[in-house]
Coordinates of C-alpha atoms and ligand atoms in Angstrom, one line a residue:
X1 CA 74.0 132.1 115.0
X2 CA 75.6 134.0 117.7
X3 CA 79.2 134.9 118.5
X4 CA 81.3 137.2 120.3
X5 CA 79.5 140.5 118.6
X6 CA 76.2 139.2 119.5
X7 CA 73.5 138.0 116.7
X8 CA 75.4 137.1 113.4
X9 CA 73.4 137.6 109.7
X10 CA 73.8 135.0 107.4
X11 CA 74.9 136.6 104.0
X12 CA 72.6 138.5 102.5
X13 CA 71.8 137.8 98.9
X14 CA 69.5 140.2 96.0
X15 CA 68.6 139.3 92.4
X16 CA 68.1 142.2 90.3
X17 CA 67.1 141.7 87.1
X18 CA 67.1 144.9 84.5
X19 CA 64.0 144.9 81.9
X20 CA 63.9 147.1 78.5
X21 CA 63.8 147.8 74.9
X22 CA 67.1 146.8 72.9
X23 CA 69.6 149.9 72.8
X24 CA 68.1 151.7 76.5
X25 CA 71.2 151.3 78.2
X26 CA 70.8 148.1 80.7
X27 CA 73.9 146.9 79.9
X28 CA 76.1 150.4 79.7
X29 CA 74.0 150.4 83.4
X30 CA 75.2 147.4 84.9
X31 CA 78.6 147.5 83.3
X32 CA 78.7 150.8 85.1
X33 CA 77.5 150.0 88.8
X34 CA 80.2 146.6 88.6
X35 CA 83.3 148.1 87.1
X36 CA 82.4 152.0 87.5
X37 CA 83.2 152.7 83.9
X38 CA 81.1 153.3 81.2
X39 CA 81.6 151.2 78.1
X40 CA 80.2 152.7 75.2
X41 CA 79.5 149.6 72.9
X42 CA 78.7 146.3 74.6
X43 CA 77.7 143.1 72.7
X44 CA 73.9 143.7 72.2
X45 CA 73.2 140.4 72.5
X46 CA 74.7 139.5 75.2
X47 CA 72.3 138.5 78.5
X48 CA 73.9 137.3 81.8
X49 CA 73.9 137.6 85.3
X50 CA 76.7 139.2 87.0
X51 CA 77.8 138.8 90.4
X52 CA 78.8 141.6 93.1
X53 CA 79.6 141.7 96.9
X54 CA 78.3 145.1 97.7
X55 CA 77.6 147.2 101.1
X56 CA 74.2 149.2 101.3
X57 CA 73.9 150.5 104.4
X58 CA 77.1 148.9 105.8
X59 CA 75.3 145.5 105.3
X60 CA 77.3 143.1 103.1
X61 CA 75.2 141.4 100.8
X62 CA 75.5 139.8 97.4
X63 CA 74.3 141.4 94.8
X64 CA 73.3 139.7 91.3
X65 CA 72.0 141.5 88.6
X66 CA 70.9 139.5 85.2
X67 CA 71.2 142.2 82.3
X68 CA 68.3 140.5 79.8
X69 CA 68.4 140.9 76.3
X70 CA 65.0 140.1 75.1
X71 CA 64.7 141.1 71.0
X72 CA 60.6 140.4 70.8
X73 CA 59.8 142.2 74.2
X74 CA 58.3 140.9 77.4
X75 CA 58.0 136.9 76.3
X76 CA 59.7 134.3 77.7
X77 CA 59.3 136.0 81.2
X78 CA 59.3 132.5 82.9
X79 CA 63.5 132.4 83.6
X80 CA 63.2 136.0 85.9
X81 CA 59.8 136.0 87.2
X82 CA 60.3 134.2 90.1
X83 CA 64.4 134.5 90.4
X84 CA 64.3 138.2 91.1
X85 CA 63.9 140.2 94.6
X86 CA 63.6 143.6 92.5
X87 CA 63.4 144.9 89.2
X88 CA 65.2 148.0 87.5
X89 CA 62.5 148.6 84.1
X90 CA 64.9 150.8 81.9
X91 CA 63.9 153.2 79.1
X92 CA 65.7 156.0 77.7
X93 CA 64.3 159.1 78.0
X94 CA 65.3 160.2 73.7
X95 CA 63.4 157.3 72.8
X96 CA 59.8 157.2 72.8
X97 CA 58.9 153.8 71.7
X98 CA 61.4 152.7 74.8
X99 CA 59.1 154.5 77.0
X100 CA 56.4 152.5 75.4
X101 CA 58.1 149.4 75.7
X102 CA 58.7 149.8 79.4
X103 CA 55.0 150.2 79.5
X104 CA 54.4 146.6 78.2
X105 CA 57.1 145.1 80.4
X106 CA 55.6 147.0 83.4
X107 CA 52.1 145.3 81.9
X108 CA 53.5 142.1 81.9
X109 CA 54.9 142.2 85.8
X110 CA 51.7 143.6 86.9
X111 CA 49.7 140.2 84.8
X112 CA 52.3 138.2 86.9
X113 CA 52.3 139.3 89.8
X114 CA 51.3 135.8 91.6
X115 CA 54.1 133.8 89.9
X116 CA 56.1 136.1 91.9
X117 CA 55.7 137.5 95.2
X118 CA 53.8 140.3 94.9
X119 CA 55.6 142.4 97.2
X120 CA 58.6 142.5 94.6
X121 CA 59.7 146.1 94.4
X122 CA 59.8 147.7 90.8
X123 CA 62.2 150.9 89.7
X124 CA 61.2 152.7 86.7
X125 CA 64.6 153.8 85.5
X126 CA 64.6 156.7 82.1
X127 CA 68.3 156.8 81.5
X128 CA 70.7 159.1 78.9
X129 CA 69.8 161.8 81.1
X130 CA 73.0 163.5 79.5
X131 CA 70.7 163.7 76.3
X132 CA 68.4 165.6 77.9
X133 CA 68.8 168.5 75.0
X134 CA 66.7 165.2 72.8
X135 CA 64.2 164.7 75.4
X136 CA 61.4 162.6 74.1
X137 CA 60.2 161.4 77.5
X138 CA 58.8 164.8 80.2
X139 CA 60.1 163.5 83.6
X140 CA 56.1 164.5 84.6
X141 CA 55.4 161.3 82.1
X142 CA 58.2 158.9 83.6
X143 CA 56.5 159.5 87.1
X144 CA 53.3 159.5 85.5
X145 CA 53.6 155.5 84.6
X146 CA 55.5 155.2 87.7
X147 CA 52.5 156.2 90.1
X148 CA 50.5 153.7 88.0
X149 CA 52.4 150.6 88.6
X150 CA 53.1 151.6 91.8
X151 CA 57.3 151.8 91.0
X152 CA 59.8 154.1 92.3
X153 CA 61.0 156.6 89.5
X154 CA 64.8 157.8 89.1
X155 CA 66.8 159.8 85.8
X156 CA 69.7 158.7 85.8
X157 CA 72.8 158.6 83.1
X158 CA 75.2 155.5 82.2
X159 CA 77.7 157.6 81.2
X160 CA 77.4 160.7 84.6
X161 CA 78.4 159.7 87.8
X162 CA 79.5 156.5 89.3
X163 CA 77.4 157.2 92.5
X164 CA 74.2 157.8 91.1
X165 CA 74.0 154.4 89.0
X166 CA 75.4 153.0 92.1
X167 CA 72.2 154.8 93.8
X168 CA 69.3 153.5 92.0
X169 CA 71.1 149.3 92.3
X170 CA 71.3 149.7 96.1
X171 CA 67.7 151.6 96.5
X172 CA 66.9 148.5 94.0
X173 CA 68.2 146.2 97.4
X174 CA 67.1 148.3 100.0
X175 CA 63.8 148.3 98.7
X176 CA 63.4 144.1 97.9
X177 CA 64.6 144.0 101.8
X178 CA 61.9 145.8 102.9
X179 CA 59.5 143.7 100.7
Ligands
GDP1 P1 70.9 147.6 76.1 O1 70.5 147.0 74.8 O2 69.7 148.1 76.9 O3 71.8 146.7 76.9 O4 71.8 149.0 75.8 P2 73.3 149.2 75.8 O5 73.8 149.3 77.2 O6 74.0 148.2 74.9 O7 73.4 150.7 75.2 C1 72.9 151.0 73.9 C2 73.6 152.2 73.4 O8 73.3 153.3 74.2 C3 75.1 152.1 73.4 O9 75.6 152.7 72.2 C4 75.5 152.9 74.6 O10 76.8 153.5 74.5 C5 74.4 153.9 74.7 N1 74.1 154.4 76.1 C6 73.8 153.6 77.1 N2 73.6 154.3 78.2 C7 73.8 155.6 77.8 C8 73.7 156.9 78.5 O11 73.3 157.0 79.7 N3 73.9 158.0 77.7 C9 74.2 157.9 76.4 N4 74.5 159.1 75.8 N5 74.3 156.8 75.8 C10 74.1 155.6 76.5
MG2 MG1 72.5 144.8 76.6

């Protein structure tokens, strides 16, 4: 398409989906980056996607994120394998066995990686960094795992800063672009 100002983009568009143990924050998260507010108790059983236009790197593009709720772990994979551009793997950094979990779900992307293209970016997110004081989770071992399935690595908290949740979504886009 062209017009006046030159070459004109078609609408960009990005699924994200958010991966996780129960209780790590993806929803407080997501909740976060679409309304800037953290909500302290959100239906734990809720899973949907959500729909945003956003700007990363004054490009407009549309921005979905699906905020899963899976209660036995990594099964059932089949209805965001092959939807998302990038994945944000969430764990909280009090919780040990969330760490763990991540590990499975990071296990289970890696097993998959020909139902979807292989060049899908992966974040390894440990949130609650405001409960850093209950630390279960070195950062050294979040980059540790991240190094190992090849993901980007970021601490962040749902309940800090707008900008910084904000952050990790848009390096989330900028990264499945790339891809
Ligand atoms: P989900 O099951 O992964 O969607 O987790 P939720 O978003 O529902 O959060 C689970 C619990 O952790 C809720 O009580 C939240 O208020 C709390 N929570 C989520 N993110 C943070 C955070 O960054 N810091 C703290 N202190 N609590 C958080
Ligand atoms: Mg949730």
């Amino acid at each position: 398409m062209t017009g006046m100002f030159g070459k004109v983009k078609p609408c960009a568009e990005c699924n994200l989906v958010l991966l996780g143990a129960m209780g790590c924050g993806k929803s407080a998260l997501t909740v976060k980056f679409l309304t800037k507010r953290f909500i302290s108790e959100y239906d734990p059983y809720l899973e949907d996607i959500y729909s945003s236009d956003e700007l990363v790197d004054q490009q407009p593009v549309t921005v979905r994120v699906m905020d899963t709720c899976d209660q036995e772990g990594p099964v059932n994979c089949e209805r965001y394998l092959s939807w998302a551009n990038a994945f944000l793997v969430v764990y909280s950094i009090n919780d040990m066995e969330s760490f763990k979990d991540c590990q499975l779900y990071l296990q289970t992307l890696s097993m998959h990686k020909n139902t979807f293209r292989s060049q899908t970016p992966i974040i390894l997110v440990g949130n609650k960094l405001d409960m850093d004081r209950y630390r279960h989770v070195s950062q050294s071992d979040g980059e540790a795992v991240a190094i190992r399935f090849d993901c980007s690595f970021f601490e962040v908290s749902a309940c800090w800063d707008f900008l910084s949740v904000q952050y990790i979504f848009h390096e989330a886009v900028r990264r499945a672009k790339r891809g």
